[in-house]
Coordinates of C-alpha atoms and ligand atoms in Angstrom, one line a residue:
Chain A
M1 CA -22.8 -2.7 19.5
A2 CA -21.7 -5.8 21.4
T3 CA -18.6 -5.4 23.4
D4 CA -17.4 -9.1 23.1
H5 CA -14.1 -9.1 21.3
G6 CA -14.3 -12.9 20.6
K7 CA -12.1 -14.6 18.0
H8 CA -15.1 -14.8 15.6
G9 CA -16.2 -11.5 14.0
E10 CA -19.8 -12.8 14.2
T11 CA -19.9 -12.3 18.0
N12 CA -19.7 -8.6 17.3
I13 CA -22.9 -8.5 15.2
N14 CA -25.6 -6.6 16.8
A15 CA -29.1 -8.0 15.8
Y16 CA -30.9 -5.3 13.7
G17 CA -28.0 -2.9 14.3
N18 CA -26.1 -1.3 11.5
N19 CA -23.7 -4.3 11.2
Y20 CA -26.4 -7.0 11.1
N21 CA -26.4 -7.6 7.3
T22 CA -22.7 -8.0 6.6
M23 CA -20.5 -11.1 6.3
T24 CA -17.8 -11.9 8.9
P25 CA -14.8 -14.2 8.5
G26 CA -14.6 -17.4 10.4
P27 CA -11.4 -18.5 12.3
F28 CA -9.9 -20.2 9.2
A29 CA -10.3 -17.2 6.9
K30 CA -8.8 -15.0 9.7
W31 CA -5.9 -17.4 10.2
M32 CA -5.1 -17.4 6.5
R33 CA -4.7 -13.6 6.6
T34 CA -1.5 -13.9 8.6
C35 CA -0.4 -17.4 7.5
V36 CA 3.1 -16.7 6.2
I37 CA 3.2 -19.4 3.5
F38 CA -0.2 -18.5 2.1
Q39 CA 0.5 -14.8 2.3
A40 CA 3.9 -15.3 0.5
I41 CA 1.9 -16.8 -2.4
R42 CA -0.7 -13.9 -2.2
F43 CA 2.2 -11.5 -2.2
I44 CA 3.3 -12.7 -5.6
I45 CA -0.2 -12.7 -7.0
I46 CA -1.1 -9.3 -5.7
N47 CA 2.1 -7.8 -7.0
I48 CA 1.4 -9.3 -10.5
K49 CA -2.2 -7.8 -10.4
M50 CA -0.9 -4.4 -9.3
I51 CA 1.9 -4.4 -11.9
I52 CA -0.8 -5.1 -14.6
V53 CA -2.9 -2.1 -13.5
V54 CA 0.2 0.1 -13.1
R55 CA 1.3 -0.8 -16.7
K56 CA -2.3 -0.1 -18.0
S57 CA -2.2 3.3 -16.4
H58 CA 1.1 4.7 -17.6
Chain B
M1 CA 17.2 28.8 -22.2
A2 CA 13.6 28.1 -21.0
R3 CA 12.6 28.1 -17.4
L4 CA 10.0 25.8 -15.9
V5 CA 8.7 26.7 -12.4
V6 CA 7.1 24.0 -10.3
L7 CA 5.0 25.2 -7.3
G8 CA 5.0 22.6 -4.6
G9 CA 7.5 19.8 -4.0
G10 CA 5.1 17.1 -2.8
V11 CA 4.2 13.8 -4.4
S12 CA 3.1 15.3 -7.7
G13 CA 5.3 18.4 -8.0
H14 CA 8.5 16.4 -7.0
T15 CA 7.7 13.8 -9.7
A16 CA 7.1 16.6 -12.3
A17 CA 10.3 18.6 -11.3
T18 CA 12.6 15.6 -11.1
F19 CA 11.6 14.1 -14.4
A20 CA 11.6 17.5 -16.1
A21 CA 15.2 18.2 -14.8
K22 CA 16.3 14.8 -16.2
W23 CA 14.6 15.3 -19.6
L24 CA 15.7 18.9 -20.0
G25 CA 19.3 18.5 -18.9
S26 CA 21.4 21.6 -18.1
A27 CA 20.3 23.5 -21.3
H28 CA 17.1 24.6 -19.5
E29 CA 16.2 25.5 -15.9
V30 CA 13.8 23.8 -13.5
V31 CA 12.9 25.8 -10.4
V32 CA 11.0 24.3 -7.5
V33 CA 9.2 26.6 -5.0
T34 CA 8.0 24.8 -1.9
P35 CA 7.8 26.0 1.7
N36 CA 9.2 22.9 3.5
S37 CA 12.8 21.9 3.8
K38 CA 11.8 18.2 3.9
W39 CA 10.0 15.9 1.6
N40 CA 7.4 13.7 3.4
W41 CA 6.1 10.3 2.3
I42 CA 2.6 11.2 3.6
P43 CA 1.0 7.7 3.5
S44 CA 3.4 6.5 6.2
N45 CA 2.3 9.4 8.5
I46 CA -0.3 6.8 9.6
W47 CA 2.4 4.8 11.2
V48 CA 4.0 7.9 12.8
G49 CA 0.6 8.6 14.2
V50 CA 0.6 5.3 16.2
G51 CA 4.2 5.6 17.2
Q52 CA 5.4 2.9 14.9
M53 CA 7.6 5.2 12.8
S54 CA 9.4 8.4 13.6
K55 CA 9.2 11.7 11.7
E56 CA 12.8 11.0 10.4
D57 CA 11.6 7.7 9.0
V58 CA 9.1 9.4 6.7
T59 CA 11.0 12.6 5.7
F60 CA 14.3 13.6 4.2
D61 CA 16.0 16.9 3.3
L62 CA 15.1 18.3 -0.1
A63 CA 18.2 20.5 -0.7
P64 CA 20.8 17.8 -1.4
V65 CA 18.4 16.0 -3.7
Y66 CA 17.6 19.1 -5.8
A67 CA 21.3 20.0 -5.8
K68 CA 22.0 16.5 -7.3
A69 CA 19.3 16.9 -9.9
G70 CA 20.4 20.4 -10.9
I71 CA 17.1 21.9 -9.8
N72 CA 17.0 25.5 -8.5
Y73 CA 15.3 25.1 -5.2
K74 CA 13.6 28.0 -3.5
Q75 CA 12.3 27.2 0.0
A76 CA 9.4 29.6 -0.2
K77 CA 5.6 29.6 -0.8
A78 CA 4.0 31.0 -3.9
V79 CA 1.6 33.8 -3.2
S80 CA 0.4 35.0 -6.6
I81 CA 0.7 34.4 -10.3
N82 CA 0.9 37.1 -13.0
P83 CA 0.3 35.0 -16.1
E84 CA 0.6 38.1 -18.4
G85 CA 3.5 39.7 -16.5
S86 CA 3.0 43.2 -15.1
E87 CA 3.6 46.8 -16.2
S88 CA 7.2 46.5 -15.0
L89 CA 7.9 42.8 -15.9
E90 CA 7.4 41.7 -19.5
K91 CA 7.3 37.9 -18.8
P92 CA 4.8 36.0 -16.7
F93 CA 6.0 35.5 -13.1
V94 CA 5.1 34.1 -9.7
T95 CA 5.5 36.1 -6.5
I96 CA 7.0 34.0 -3.8
E97 CA 7.7 34.6 -0.1
Y98 CA 10.6 32.8 1.5
T99 CA 10.2 30.4 4.4
L100 CA 13.9 29.6 4.4
E101 CA 15.5 30.3 7.8
G102 CA 17.2 33.7 7.7
R103 CA 15.1 34.9 4.7
E104 CA 11.6 34.5 6.2
G105 CA 9.0 36.8 4.6
E106 CA 11.4 38.0 1.9
S107 CA 9.5 38.4 -1.4
E108 CA 10.7 37.7 -5.0
N109 CA 9.2 37.6 -8.4
V110 CA 10.2 34.5 -10.3
E111 CA 9.7 34.7 -14.1
Y112 CA 8.7 31.6 -16.0
D113 CA 8.2 30.2 -19.5
Y114 CA 6.1 27.3 -18.1
L115 CA 4.4 26.9 -14.8
I116 CA 3.2 23.7 -13.1
N117 CA 1.0 24.3 -10.0
A118 CA 1.4 21.3 -7.7
T119 CA 0.6 23.0 -4.4
G120 CA -1.6 20.2 -3.1
P121 CA -4.3 20.9 -0.5
K122 CA -4.7 23.6 2.1
L123 CA -5.8 21.6 5.2
N124 CA -8.9 23.7 5.8
F125 CA -9.4 23.1 9.6
A126 CA -11.1 26.5 9.9
A127 CA -14.1 25.2 7.9
T128 CA -15.5 23.5 11.0
P129 CA -15.7 25.6 14.2
G130 CA -13.5 24.0 16.8
L131 CA -11.6 21.7 14.4
G132 CA -9.1 24.5 13.9
D133 CA -8.6 28.0 12.6
A134 CA -6.6 29.9 10.0
N135 CA -3.4 28.8 11.8
G136 CA -4.3 25.1 11.4
L137 CA -5.3 22.3 13.7
G138 CA -7.2 23.1 16.8
E139 CA -6.7 21.9 20.4
H140 CA -9.5 19.3 20.7
T141 CA -8.5 16.8 18.0
V142 CA -5.4 15.4 16.4
S143 CA -4.4 15.0 12.7
V144 CA -2.1 12.7 10.7
C145 CA -2.0 15.0 7.6
T146 CA 1.6 16.1 8.2
A147 CA 4.5 14.4 9.9
D148 CA 4.5 16.9 12.8
H149 CA 0.7 16.4 13.3
A150 CA 1.3 12.7 13.4
V151 CA 4.0 12.9 16.0
H152 CA 1.6 14.8 18.2
A153 CA -1.2 12.3 17.5
A154 CA 1.1 9.5 18.6
S155 CA 1.9 11.1 21.9
E156 CA -1.9 11.7 22.6
L157 CA -2.6 8.1 21.8
D158 CA 0.1 7.0 24.2
K159 CA -1.6 9.0 27.0
C160 CA -4.9 7.2 26.2
I161 CA -3.2 3.9 26.3
E162 CA -1.8 4.7 29.7
K163 CA -5.2 5.7 31.0
M164 CA -6.7 2.5 29.7
K165 CA -4.0 0.5 31.5
A166 CA -4.9 2.4 34.6
G167 CA -8.5 1.2 34.1
E168 CA -10.1 4.2 32.5
R169 CA -12.3 3.5 29.4
Q170 CA -11.4 5.6 26.3
K171 CA -13.6 6.5 23.3
F172 CA -11.9 6.9 20.0
L173 CA -13.7 8.9 17.2
I174 CA -12.0 8.8 13.9
G175 CA -13.1 10.0 10.4
T176 CA -13.9 13.2 8.6
G177 CA -14.4 16.6 10.2
H178 CA -16.8 18.2 7.7
G179 CA -19.5 17.2 5.2
M180 CA -17.2 18.0 2.2
C181 CA -14.1 16.0 3.1
T182 CA -12.1 13.7 1.0
C183 CA -9.2 11.3 2.0
Q184 CA -11.5 8.9 3.9
G185 CA -8.8 6.2 3.1
A186 CA -6.3 7.9 5.5
A187 CA -8.9 7.9 8.3
F188 CA -9.7 4.3 7.5
E189 CA -6.1 3.3 7.9
Y190 CA -5.7 5.3 11.1
I191 CA -8.7 3.8 12.8
F192 CA -7.6 0.2 12.2
N193 CA -4.0 1.0 13.1
I194 CA -5.3 2.4 16.4
E195 CA -7.4 -0.7 16.9
H196 CA -4.3 -2.9 16.2
E197 CA -2.1 -0.9 18.6
V198 CA -4.6 -0.9 21.6
K199 CA -5.0 -4.7 21.0
K200 CA -1.2 -5.1 21.1
A201 CA -1.1 -3.0 24.3
G202 CA -3.5 -5.4 25.9
V203 CA -6.3 -2.8 26.4
R204 CA -8.7 -3.5 23.5
D205 CA -11.5 -4.2 26.0
M206 CA -11.1 -0.7 27.4
A207 CA -11.5 1.0 24.1
D208 CA -14.7 2.0 22.3
I209 CA -13.8 2.8 18.7
K210 CA -16.1 4.6 16.3
W211 CA -16.0 5.9 12.8
I212 CA -17.7 9.1 11.7
S213 CA -17.7 10.1 8.0
N214 CA -19.4 12.0 5.3
E215 CA -19.7 8.9 3.0
S216 CA -23.3 7.9 2.2
F217 CA -22.2 4.3 2.8
L218 CA -19.3 2.6 4.4
G219 CA -16.7 1.9 1.7
D220 CA -17.5 4.8 -0.5
F221 CA -14.0 6.3 -0.1
G222 CA -15.0 9.3 -2.2
I223 CA -15.0 7.2 -5.4
G224 CA -18.6 6.0 -5.1
G225 CA -17.3 2.7 -3.7
L226 CA -16.1 -0.1 -6.0
H227 CA -17.1 -3.6 -6.9
M228 CA -14.3 -6.1 -6.6
K229 CA -14.1 -9.6 -8.0
S230 CA -14.2 -12.1 -5.1
M231 CA -15.0 -15.8 -5.1
G232 CA -16.6 -15.4 -8.5
F233 CA -18.8 -12.5 -7.4
A234 CA -18.6 -8.7 -8.0
V235 CA -18.8 -7.6 -4.4
S236 CA -19.3 -4.0 -3.3
S237 CA -16.7 -2.4 -1.1
K238 CA -19.6 -1.7 1.3
I239 CA -19.8 -5.4 2.1
F240 CA -16.0 -5.6 2.6
A241 CA -15.8 -2.4 4.7
E242 CA -18.8 -3.4 6.9
S243 CA -17.3 -6.8 7.4
L244 CA -13.9 -5.5 8.5
F245 CA -15.6 -2.9 10.9
T246 CA -17.7 -5.7 12.4
E247 CA -14.8 -8.1 12.7
R248 CA -12.6 -5.5 14.5
N249 CA -15.6 -4.3 16.6
V250 CA -15.5 -0.8 15.3
D251 CA -18.9 1.0 15.3
W252 CA -19.7 3.5 12.5
M253 CA -21.8 6.5 11.6
V254 CA -22.0 7.6 7.9
G255 CA -23.6 10.5 6.1
A256 CA -22.4 12.8 8.8
H257 CA -21.4 16.4 8.6
V258 CA -19.4 17.4 11.6
S259 CA -20.7 20.9 12.3
K260 CA -18.8 21.8 15.5
V261 CA -16.0 20.4 17.6
E262 CA -15.6 21.0 21.3
K263 CA -13.5 19.5 24.0
G264 CA -14.6 15.9 24.2
S265 CA -17.5 16.1 21.7
V266 CA -18.6 16.8 18.2
D267 CA -21.9 18.0 16.9
Y268 CA -23.1 16.5 13.7
E269 CA -25.9 16.6 11.1
L270 CA -26.9 13.5 9.2
L271 CA -28.2 13.0 5.7
D272 CA -31.7 12.5 7.0
G273 CA -31.5 16.0 8.6
S274 CA -31.3 14.8 12.2
T275 CA -28.6 16.2 14.5
G276 CA -26.7 14.8 17.4
T277 CA -23.6 14.9 19.6
E278 CA -20.9 12.3 19.9
S279 CA -18.4 12.2 22.7
F280 CA -14.7 11.2 22.5
D281 CA -11.6 11.1 24.5
F282 CA -9.3 10.9 21.4
S283 CA -10.4 12.1 18.0
M284 CA -8.7 12.3 14.6
L285 CA -10.9 14.1 12.0
I286 CA -9.6 14.8 8.5
P287 CA -10.2 18.4 7.6
P288 CA -11.8 19.4 4.2
F289 CA -9.3 20.3 1.5
A290 CA -9.2 23.6 -0.5
G291 CA -6.7 25.2 -2.8
V292 CA -3.8 26.9 -1.1
G293 CA -5.2 30.4 -1.8
L294 CA -2.9 31.6 -4.6
K295 CA -4.0 34.9 -6.2
A296 CA -3.8 35.9 -9.8
F297 CA -3.3 39.3 -11.3
N298 CA -3.5 40.5 -14.9
K299 CA -1.0 42.9 -16.5
A300 CA -2.7 45.9 -15.2
G301 CA -2.6 44.5 -11.7
D302 CA -6.3 43.7 -11.4
D303 CA -7.3 40.6 -9.5
M304 CA -8.2 37.8 -11.9
T305 CA -8.1 34.9 -9.4
S306 CA -11.5 33.7 -10.4
D307 CA -10.4 33.4 -14.0
L308 CA -7.5 31.1 -13.2
F309 CA -8.9 29.2 -10.1
A310 CA -12.2 27.5 -9.4
P311 CA -14.1 28.8 -6.3
N312 CA -12.5 26.0 -4.2
G313 CA -9.1 27.5 -4.9
F314 CA -7.9 24.7 -7.3
L315 CA -6.5 25.6 -10.7
K316 CA -8.8 25.3 -13.7
V317 CA -7.7 22.8 -16.3
D318 CA -9.2 21.1 -19.4
A319 CA -12.1 19.6 -17.4
K320 CA -15.8 20.0 -18.2
Y321 CA -16.9 22.3 -15.3
D322 CA -20.5 22.7 -16.5
A323 CA -21.5 19.0 -16.5
G324 CA -24.4 19.8 -14.2
A325 CA -26.3 17.2 -12.3
Y326 CA -25.0 13.7 -11.5
E327 CA -27.2 12.1 -14.3
N328 CA -25.2 14.1 -16.9
W329 CA -21.8 13.2 -15.7
K330 CA -19.5 11.5 -18.1
A331 CA -16.0 10.0 -17.9
S332 CA -15.0 12.6 -20.5
D333 CA -15.7 15.4 -18.0
W334 CA -12.3 14.6 -16.5
P335 CA -9.2 16.4 -17.6
E336 CA -6.6 14.8 -19.9
T337 CA -3.8 17.3 -20.3
Y338 CA -4.2 19.4 -17.1
Q339 CA -3.4 22.6 -19.2
N340 CA -5.2 25.8 -18.2
P341 CA -7.7 26.7 -20.9
T342 CA -6.7 30.4 -20.9
Y343 CA -2.9 30.2 -20.4
E344 CA -1.3 27.5 -22.5
N345 CA 1.9 27.6 -20.4
I346 CA 0.2 26.9 -17.1
F347 CA -0.6 23.3 -15.9
A348 CA -1.7 21.8 -12.7
C349 CA -1.2 18.3 -11.2
G350 CA -2.0 16.3 -8.2
I351 CA -4.6 17.7 -5.7
A352 CA -4.0 21.2 -7.1
F353 CA -6.1 20.8 -10.3
A354 CA -9.8 21.6 -10.1
P355 CA -11.8 18.4 -10.7
P356 CA -15.0 18.8 -12.8
H357 CA -17.2 17.5 -10.0
P358 CA -17.2 14.8 -7.3
I359 CA -16.9 11.1 -8.1
S360 CA -19.5 10.0 -5.5
K361 CA -23.1 11.0 -6.1
P362 CA -23.7 14.3 -4.4
M363 CA -26.1 14.3 -1.5
S364 CA -27.4 16.8 1.0
S365 CA -29.6 16.8 4.0
P366 CA -33.2 18.1 3.9
N367 CA -31.7 21.3 5.5
G368 CA -29.6 21.8 2.4
T369 CA -26.3 20.9 4.0
P370 CA -24.1 19.2 1.4
I371 CA -22.8 15.9 2.9
T372 CA -20.8 14.3 0.1
P373 CA -17.2 13.3 -0.3
T374 CA -15.1 15.4 -2.6
P375 CA -12.9 13.5 -5.1
P376 CA -9.7 12.0 -3.8
R377 CA -6.5 12.3 -5.9
T378 CA -4.3 9.7 -4.3
G379 CA -0.6 9.1 -4.7
M380 CA -0.5 7.0 -7.8
P381 CA -2.7 9.3 -10.0
S382 CA -0.9 12.4 -8.5
G383 CA 2.5 10.9 -9.5
I384 CA 1.3 9.8 -13.0
I385 CA -0.3 13.2 -13.7
G386 CA 2.9 15.0 -12.5
K387 CA 5.0 13.0 -14.9
V388 CA 2.6 13.4 -17.8
V389 CA 2.5 17.2 -17.3
A390 CA 6.3 17.4 -17.1
H391 CA 6.5 15.3 -20.3
S392 CA 4.2 17.8 -22.1
V393 CA 6.2 20.8 -20.9
C394 CA 9.5 19.2 -21.9
D395 CA 8.2 18.4 -25.3
K396 CA 7.1 21.9 -25.8
I397 CA 10.5 23.2 -24.7
L398 CA 12.5 20.7 -26.7
K399 CA 10.3 20.1 -29.8
G400 CA 8.5 23.4 -30.1
S401 CA 5.4 25.0 -28.6
D402 CA 3.0 23.1 -30.9
A403 CA 4.2 19.6 -29.7
P404 CA 1.2 17.5 -28.8
L405 CA 0.3 17.3 -25.1
H406 CA 0.5 14.0 -23.2
K407 CA -2.7 12.7 -21.6
A408 CA -3.6 11.0 -18.4
S409 CA -7.3 11.1 -17.6
M410 CA -8.4 9.6 -14.2
A411 CA -11.3 8.1 -16.1
E412 CA -8.8 6.0 -18.1
M413 CA -6.2 5.4 -15.4
G414 CA -6.2 2.8 -12.7
A415 CA -4.8 3.0 -9.2
A416 CA -3.2 0.6 -6.9
C417 CA -3.9 1.4 -3.2
V418 CA -2.7 -0.4 -0.1
A419 CA -4.6 0.6 3.1
S420 CA -2.9 -0.4 6.3
A421 CA -5.0 -2.0 8.9
G422 CA -2.2 -2.5 11.4
K423 CA 1.7 -2.7 11.4
G424 CA 3.7 -5.8 12.2
I425 CA 6.1 -7.9 10.2
F426 CA 4.0 -11.1 11.0
S427 CA 0.9 -9.6 12.6
G428 CA 0.2 -6.7 10.3
T429 CA -2.5 -6.6 7.7
A430 CA -3.5 -4.2 4.9
A431 CA -6.2 -4.1 2.3
A432 CA -4.5 -4.3 -1.1
M433 CA -6.7 -2.9 -3.9
T434 CA -6.5 -2.1 -7.6
I435 CA -9.2 -0.1 -9.2
Y436 CA -9.7 0.5 -12.9
P437 CA -10.5 3.2 -13.8
V438 CA -10.4 5.5 -10.9
V439 CA -13.3 7.5 -12.1
P440 CA -16.1 5.1 -13.1
D441 CA -17.1 5.0 -16.7
F442 CA -20.7 3.7 -16.8
D443 CA -20.9 3.9 -20.6
K444 CA -17.9 1.6 -21.0
Y445 CA -18.5 -0.6 -18.0
P446 CA -22.3 -0.6 -17.5
G447 CA -23.4 -1.4 -13.9
T448 CA -20.3 -1.0 -11.8
G449 CA -18.6 1.6 -13.9
R450 CA -15.3 -0.3 -13.6
D451 CA -13.6 -3.2 -15.2
T452 CA -13.9 -6.0 -12.6
E453 CA -11.1 -7.9 -14.3
Y454 CA -8.7 -5.2 -13.0
T455 CA -10.6 -4.1 -9.9
F456 CA -9.9 -6.4 -6.9
G457 CA -9.1 -6.2 -3.2
E458 CA -8.1 -8.5 -0.4
I459 CA -6.8 -8.0 3.2
G460 CA -3.9 -9.8 4.7
L461 CA -0.3 -9.8 5.7
A462 CA 0.9 -9.7 2.1
G463 CA -0.7 -6.3 1.7
H464 CA 1.2 -5.1 4.8
W465 CA 4.5 -6.3 3.3
I466 CA 3.7 -4.5 0.1
K467 CA 2.8 -1.3 2.0
H468 CA 6.1 -1.5 3.9
I469 CA 8.2 -2.2 0.8
L470 CA 6.4 0.7 -1.0
H471 CA 7.4 3.0 1.9
H472 CA 11.1 2.3 1.2
L473 CA 10.7 2.2 -2.6
F474 CA 9.0 5.6 -2.9
I475 CA 11.5 7.3 -0.5
Y476 CA 14.3 5.7 -2.5
K477 CA 12.8 7.0 -5.7
A478 CA 12.1 10.5 -4.3
K479 CA 15.8 10.7 -3.2
L480 CA 16.7 10.0 -6.9
S481 CA 18.8 7.0 -5.8
P482 CA 20.3 4.8 -8.7
G483 CA 17.6 3.4 -11.0
W484 CA 14.9 5.8 -9.6
T485 CA 13.3 6.3 -13.0
L486 CA 12.5 2.5 -13.2
I487 CA 10.2 2.7 -10.2
P488 CA 6.7 3.5 -11.4
E489 CA 4.6 6.2 -9.8
Ligands
FAD501 C1 -2.6 10.8 6.2 C2 -2.6 10.6 4.7 C3 -2.4 9.3 4.2 C4 -2.4 9.1 2.9 N1 -2.2 7.8 2.4 C5 -2.2 7.5 1.1 C6 -2.0 6.2 0.7 O1 -1.8 5.3 1.4 N2 -1.9 6.0 -0.7 C7 -2.1 7.0 -1.5 O2 -2.1 6.8 -2.8 N3 -2.4 8.3 -1.1 C8 -2.4 8.6 0.2 N4 -2.7 9.8 0.6 C9 -2.9 10.9 -0.4 C10 -1.5 11.4 -0.9 O3 -0.8 11.9 0.2 C11 -1.9 12.5 -1.9 O4 -2.5 12.0 -3.0 C12 -0.6 13.2 -2.4 O5 0.2 13.7 -1.4 C13 -1.0 14.3 -3.4 O6 0.1 14.9 -3.9 P1 0.2 16.4 -4.2 O7 1.6 16.6 -4.8 O8 -0.9 16.9 -5.0 O9 0.1 17.1 -2.8 P2 1.2 17.1 -1.6 O10 1.9 15.8 -1.6 O11 0.4 17.6 -0.4 O12 2.2 18.3 -2.0 C14 1.9 19.6 -2.1 C15 3.1 20.4 -1.9 O13 2.9 21.8 -2.1 C16 3.5 22.6 -1.1 N5 2.8 23.9 -1.0 C17 1.7 24.2 -0.3 N6 1.4 25.5 -0.5 C18 2.3 26.0 -1.3 C19 2.5 27.3 -1.9 N7 1.8 28.3 -1.6 N8 3.6 27.4 -2.7 C20 4.4 26.4 -3.0 N9 4.2 25.2 -2.5 C21 3.2 25.0 -1.7 C22 3.3 21.7 0.1 O14 4.2 22.1 1.1 C23 3.6 20.3 -0.4 O15 5.0 20.1 -0.4 C24 -2.7 10.1 2.0 C25 -2.9 11.4 2.5 C26 -2.9 11.6 3.8 C27 -3.2 13.0 4.3

């Protein structure tokens, strides 16, 4: 496996290695993961989704 | 006055006992037998294991909580069950052995009208030579399964970080320590929390991090993987897991049975029958789980453990244990009421009940070594089952012994899981997932076995916030703080 810890996950892909066929996020997708405003919205959405499943399960 | 005895004050038993005490009031008695003086929110042990929380943050004293709830608390471990009583005792009873300071080793027979077994898993480190022995964890690896283990793991991790700062490369090997392990999710959380911490410490370039597990594919998690709705596609957890491992530059090896652990290396056998050795400087390998080894005796005192317990030591309940090969498995194999088929007043909940079979398709190497995850019973199902079983028992006590039983099959129940991938109020991430149902039902949901409307997952800071809030919420609930019954399991 490559040892380059670059910003882009794709630099860690090892041609024909076990991680060759997966998808990797680009810089924008990674930035969104810790973007507070976007994540605050996701927080609400995930909570709603979880509450629905929790209610269905009780 | 009826007496309910609950064995085990963990996630499932604590839920069962506290709800039963509330529903039964002072007219009946609830007894909890559990060996620890403290309750542990086990999911947060991951953060203890990377030095981001202390043992005190994830535990609290049980005695004042049980005193408040009117529960008779016996700090002891159950040793055996006499479901028919004995020649000298008419009523069924449990033999317990105190662990309470000052009374260690003292034995007592506790009679019951109803019994709930919620003793969780025995951490079977002895199953793999070198991983541990009958006394528990060995000297070559660390564990995060208990708060004390996690404190030790954090100090070992610190030493590795210091070595890396001094210019010495370190290899981290995290995963499962046997071909029949469950709880891959905990190892998954730990490996990414380590990756996050070494990055924070500025030594990521000095760390080689590798996953080793008994899953046949990355993202199986012992539940045969799951398909999540994402961008209009139903995407396998394999894709998401491989993506995350690649992005964080974590190598992996799957389909592995760890056959031996030595100082600095493990021997393993793979599903294709090949064998090899992997080195490490730091390793956390989850042990296989078994029942805690309770015995059972009939009235005459003869051993009848195999009647009450499955060979793996878990208590037999209303599951279909003779389903046979994977092709014959049905969602209906999974138990609904968790009542023992022979003794109507005995129930099991959480990890303590014997599942009918795994959830992931069983596999073995050409040498005949089974390498297949056993079924997980995570926090939410364990809590829900504990509450449902308590409800059934309370109805029997309050409404009469023919009151119908409440049901909660894992094949009709969903679960919300949040897997931490690093802690930090603005830098943390976690994979937030819902899955419905936990056990796939391929008749009802052809193809993926699950309802993709209710099965989703995403990774981000929001998931971390939820994980952190849940930490406080569940400890608040377990302490029976005001409004505790409003917080779902
Ligand atoms: C490191 C780690 C991280 C995890 N993270 C998550 C997560 O993020 N989300 C999630 O949903 N699940 C998680 N889990 C799984 C979760 O902890 C379990 O699903 C849950 O604890 C099961 O509840 P239980 O009551 O069956 O067992 P436990 O919580 O283990 O409780 C069993 C209790 O029985 C007691 N006991 C043992 N022997 C005896 C005896 N002989 N007599 C009486 N009492 C006895 C034990 O001391 C314990 O108190 C994690 C597990 C681990 C190990």
